[in-house]
Tab-separated table of C-alpha atoms and ligand atoms in Angstrom:
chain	number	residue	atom	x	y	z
A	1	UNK	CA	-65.940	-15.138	-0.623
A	2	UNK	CA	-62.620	-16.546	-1.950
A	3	UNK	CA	-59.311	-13.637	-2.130
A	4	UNK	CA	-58.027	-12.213	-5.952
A	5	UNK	CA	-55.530	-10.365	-7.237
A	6	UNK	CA	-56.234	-7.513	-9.540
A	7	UNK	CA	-53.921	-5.231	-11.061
A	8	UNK	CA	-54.922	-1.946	-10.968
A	9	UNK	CA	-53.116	1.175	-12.197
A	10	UNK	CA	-50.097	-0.986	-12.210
A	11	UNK	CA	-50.130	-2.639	-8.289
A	12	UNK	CA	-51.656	-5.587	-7.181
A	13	UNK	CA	-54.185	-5.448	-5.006
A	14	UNK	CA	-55.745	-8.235	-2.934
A	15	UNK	CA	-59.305	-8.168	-2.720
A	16	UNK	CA	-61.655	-10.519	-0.911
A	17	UNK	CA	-65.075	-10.934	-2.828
A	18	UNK	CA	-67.447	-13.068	-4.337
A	19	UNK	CA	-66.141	-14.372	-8.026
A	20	UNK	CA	-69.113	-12.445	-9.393
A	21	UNK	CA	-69.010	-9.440	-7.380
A	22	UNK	CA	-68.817	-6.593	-10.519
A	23	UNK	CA	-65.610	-5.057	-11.314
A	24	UNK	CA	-67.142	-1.809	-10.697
A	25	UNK	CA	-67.611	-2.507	-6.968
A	26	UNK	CA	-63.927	-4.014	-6.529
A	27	UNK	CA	-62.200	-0.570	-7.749
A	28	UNK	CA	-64.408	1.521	-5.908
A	29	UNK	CA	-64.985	0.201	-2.710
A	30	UNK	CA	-62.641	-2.444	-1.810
A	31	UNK	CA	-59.455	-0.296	-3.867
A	32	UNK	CA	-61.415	2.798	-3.302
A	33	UNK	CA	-60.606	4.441	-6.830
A	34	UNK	CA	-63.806	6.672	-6.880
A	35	UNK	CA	-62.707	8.175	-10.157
A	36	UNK	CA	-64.705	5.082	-11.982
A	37	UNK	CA	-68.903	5.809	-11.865
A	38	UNK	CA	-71.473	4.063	-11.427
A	39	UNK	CA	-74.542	5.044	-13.702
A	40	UNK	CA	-77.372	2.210	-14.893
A	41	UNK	CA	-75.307	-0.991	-13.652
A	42	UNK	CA	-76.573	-2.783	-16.697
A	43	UNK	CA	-73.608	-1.508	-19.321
A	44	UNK	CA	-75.941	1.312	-21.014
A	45	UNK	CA	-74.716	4.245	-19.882
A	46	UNK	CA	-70.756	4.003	-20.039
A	47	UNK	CA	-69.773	5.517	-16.679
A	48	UNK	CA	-68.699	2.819	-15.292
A	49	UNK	CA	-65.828	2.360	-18.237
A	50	UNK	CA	-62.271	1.148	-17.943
A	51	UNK	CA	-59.219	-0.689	-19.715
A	52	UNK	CA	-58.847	-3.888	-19.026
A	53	UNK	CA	-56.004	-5.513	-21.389
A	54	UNK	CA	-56.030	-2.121	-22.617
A	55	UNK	CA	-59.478	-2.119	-24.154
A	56	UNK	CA	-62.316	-0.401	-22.622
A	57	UNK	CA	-65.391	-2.383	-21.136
A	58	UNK	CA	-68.184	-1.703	-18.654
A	59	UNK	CA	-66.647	-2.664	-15.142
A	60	UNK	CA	-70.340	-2.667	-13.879
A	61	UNK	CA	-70.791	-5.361	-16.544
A	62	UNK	CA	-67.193	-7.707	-15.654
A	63	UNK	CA	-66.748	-9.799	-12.487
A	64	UNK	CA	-63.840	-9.940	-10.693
A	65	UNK	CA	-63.178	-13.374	-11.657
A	66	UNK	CA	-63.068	-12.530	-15.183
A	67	UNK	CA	-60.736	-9.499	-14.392
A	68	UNK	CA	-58.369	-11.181	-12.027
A	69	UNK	CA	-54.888	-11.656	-13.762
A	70	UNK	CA	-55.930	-8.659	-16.620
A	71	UNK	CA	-53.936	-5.262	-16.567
A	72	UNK	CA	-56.863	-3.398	-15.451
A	73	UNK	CA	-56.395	0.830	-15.779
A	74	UNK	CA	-58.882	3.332	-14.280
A	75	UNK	CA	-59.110	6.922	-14.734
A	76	UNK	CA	-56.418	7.759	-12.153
A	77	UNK	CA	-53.795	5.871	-13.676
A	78	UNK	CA	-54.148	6.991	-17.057
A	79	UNK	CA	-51.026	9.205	-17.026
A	80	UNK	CA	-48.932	10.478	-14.255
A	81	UNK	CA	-50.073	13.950	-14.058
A	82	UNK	CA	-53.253	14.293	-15.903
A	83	UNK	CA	-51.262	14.556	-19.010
A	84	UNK	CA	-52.591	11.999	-21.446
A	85	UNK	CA	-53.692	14.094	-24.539
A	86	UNK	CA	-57.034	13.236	-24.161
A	87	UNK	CA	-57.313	14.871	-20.722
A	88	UNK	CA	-55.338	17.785	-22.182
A	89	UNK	CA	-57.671	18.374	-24.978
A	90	UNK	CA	-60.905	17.744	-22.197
A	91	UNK	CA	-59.223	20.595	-20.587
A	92	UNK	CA	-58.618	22.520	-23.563
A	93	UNK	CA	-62.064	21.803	-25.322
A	94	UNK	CA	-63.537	22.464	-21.795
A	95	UNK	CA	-65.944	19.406	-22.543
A	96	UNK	CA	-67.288	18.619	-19.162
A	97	UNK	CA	-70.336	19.810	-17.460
A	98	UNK	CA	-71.532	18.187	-14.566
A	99	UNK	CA	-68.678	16.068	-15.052
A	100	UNK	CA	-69.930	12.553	-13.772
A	101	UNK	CA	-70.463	10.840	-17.233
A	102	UNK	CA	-66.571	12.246	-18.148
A	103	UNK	CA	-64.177	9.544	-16.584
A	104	UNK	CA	-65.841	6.890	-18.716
A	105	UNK	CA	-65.839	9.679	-21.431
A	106	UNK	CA	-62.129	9.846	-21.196
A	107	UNK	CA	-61.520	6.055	-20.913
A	108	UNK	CA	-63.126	5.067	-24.150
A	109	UNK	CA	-61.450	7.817	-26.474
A	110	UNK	CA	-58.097	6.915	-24.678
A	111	UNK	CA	-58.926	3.617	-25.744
A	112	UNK	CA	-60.126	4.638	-29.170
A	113	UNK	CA	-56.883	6.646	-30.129
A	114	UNK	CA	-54.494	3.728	-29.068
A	115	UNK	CA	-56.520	1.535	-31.460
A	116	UNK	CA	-56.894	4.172	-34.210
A	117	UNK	CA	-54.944	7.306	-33.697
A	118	UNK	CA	-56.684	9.186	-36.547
A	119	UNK	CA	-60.451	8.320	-36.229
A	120	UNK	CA	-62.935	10.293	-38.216
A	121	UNK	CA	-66.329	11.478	-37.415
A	122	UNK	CA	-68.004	8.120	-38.062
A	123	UNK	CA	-65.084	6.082	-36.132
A	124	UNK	CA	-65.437	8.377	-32.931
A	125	UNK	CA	-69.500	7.931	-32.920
A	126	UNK	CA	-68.857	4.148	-33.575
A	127	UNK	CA	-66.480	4.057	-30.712
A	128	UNK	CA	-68.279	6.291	-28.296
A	129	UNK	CA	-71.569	5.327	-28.920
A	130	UNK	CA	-72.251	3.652	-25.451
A	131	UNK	CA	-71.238	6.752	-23.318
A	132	UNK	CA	-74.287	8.588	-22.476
A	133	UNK	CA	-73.816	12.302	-21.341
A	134	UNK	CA	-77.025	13.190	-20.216
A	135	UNK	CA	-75.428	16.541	-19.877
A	136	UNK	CA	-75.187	16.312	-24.195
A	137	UNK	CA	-71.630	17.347	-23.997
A	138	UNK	CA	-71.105	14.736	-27.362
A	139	UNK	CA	-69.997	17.874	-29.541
A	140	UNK	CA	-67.462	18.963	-27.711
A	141	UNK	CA	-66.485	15.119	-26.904
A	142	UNK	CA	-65.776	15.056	-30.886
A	143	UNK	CA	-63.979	17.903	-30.743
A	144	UNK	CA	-61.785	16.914	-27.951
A	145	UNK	CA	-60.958	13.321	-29.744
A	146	UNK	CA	-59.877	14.806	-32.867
A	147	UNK	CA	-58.104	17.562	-30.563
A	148	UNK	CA	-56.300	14.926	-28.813
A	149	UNK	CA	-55.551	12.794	-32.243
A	150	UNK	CA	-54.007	15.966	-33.586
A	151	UNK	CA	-51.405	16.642	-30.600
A	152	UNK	CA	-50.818	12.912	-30.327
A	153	UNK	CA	-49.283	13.105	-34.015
A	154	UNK	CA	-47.380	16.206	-33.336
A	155	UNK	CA	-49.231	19.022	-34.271
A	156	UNK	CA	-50.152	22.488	-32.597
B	1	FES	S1	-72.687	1.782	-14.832
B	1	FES	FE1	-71.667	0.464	-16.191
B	1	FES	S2	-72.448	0.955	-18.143
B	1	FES	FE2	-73.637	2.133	-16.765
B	2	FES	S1	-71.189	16.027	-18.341
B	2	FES	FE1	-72.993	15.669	-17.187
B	2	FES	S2	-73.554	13.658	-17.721
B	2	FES	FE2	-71.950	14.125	-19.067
């Protein structure tokens, strides 16, 4: 057990784990952010995702070690009032269904759009490839992406 520092959602937070105790655990039971999932716990499935240094990875799949000192962003700090235009077109698109693959849904377009704010059908299945919705939500997913890309730029 040794003490970090991770920086989550903006705050530090002291944490007392093992060096290789997942990412995934840290934020959800030590800084008890529950938003983040955990699905397979082998970086398959996607639920698990978050920024770190602004680019999204599989917490399940990054140890605290590796994460200590990185600008690390979960679901809940996304934006300030669920206003990130990514959660406004989820809500507009109405993409979820049962809802638990959705947060690391979210997390990788977010971090697809910063990196390429007008993706096309072939960038967004590149990008969102390792999300699994075993609800098969993926065409309204698209939808919401280029939803979001479009009121990012300005339009209706
Ligand atoms: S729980 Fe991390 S990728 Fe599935
Ligand atoms: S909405 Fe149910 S797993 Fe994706």
């Amino acid at each position: 057990m040794a003490t970090f520092a991770l920086t989550v959602n903006g705050k530090t937070r002291q944490i007392d784990a093992s060096p290789d105790m997942p990412l995934l655990w840290a934020i959800r039971e030590q800084v008890g952010l529950t938003g983040t999932k955990f699905g397979c716990g082998a970086a398959h499935c996607g639920a698990c995702t978050v920024h770190v240094d602004g680019k999204a990875v599989r917490s399940c799949n990054v140890s605290v070690r590796e994460a200590t000192g990185k600008r690390i962003t979960t679901i809940e700090g996304l934006s300030d009032r669920t206003d990130h235009p990514v959660q406004k077109a989820w809500i507009e698109i109405d993409v979820p269904q049962c809802g638990y693959c959705q947060s690391g849904q979210i997390m990788s377009a977010a971090a697809l759009l910063a990196e390429k704010p007008s993706p096309t059908d072939a960038d967004i299945d590149r990008a969102m490839s390792g999300n699994i919705c075993r609800c098969g939500t993926y065409v309204r997913i698209r939808a919401a992406i280029h939803r979001a890309a479009q009121v990012s730029k300005g339009g209706a």
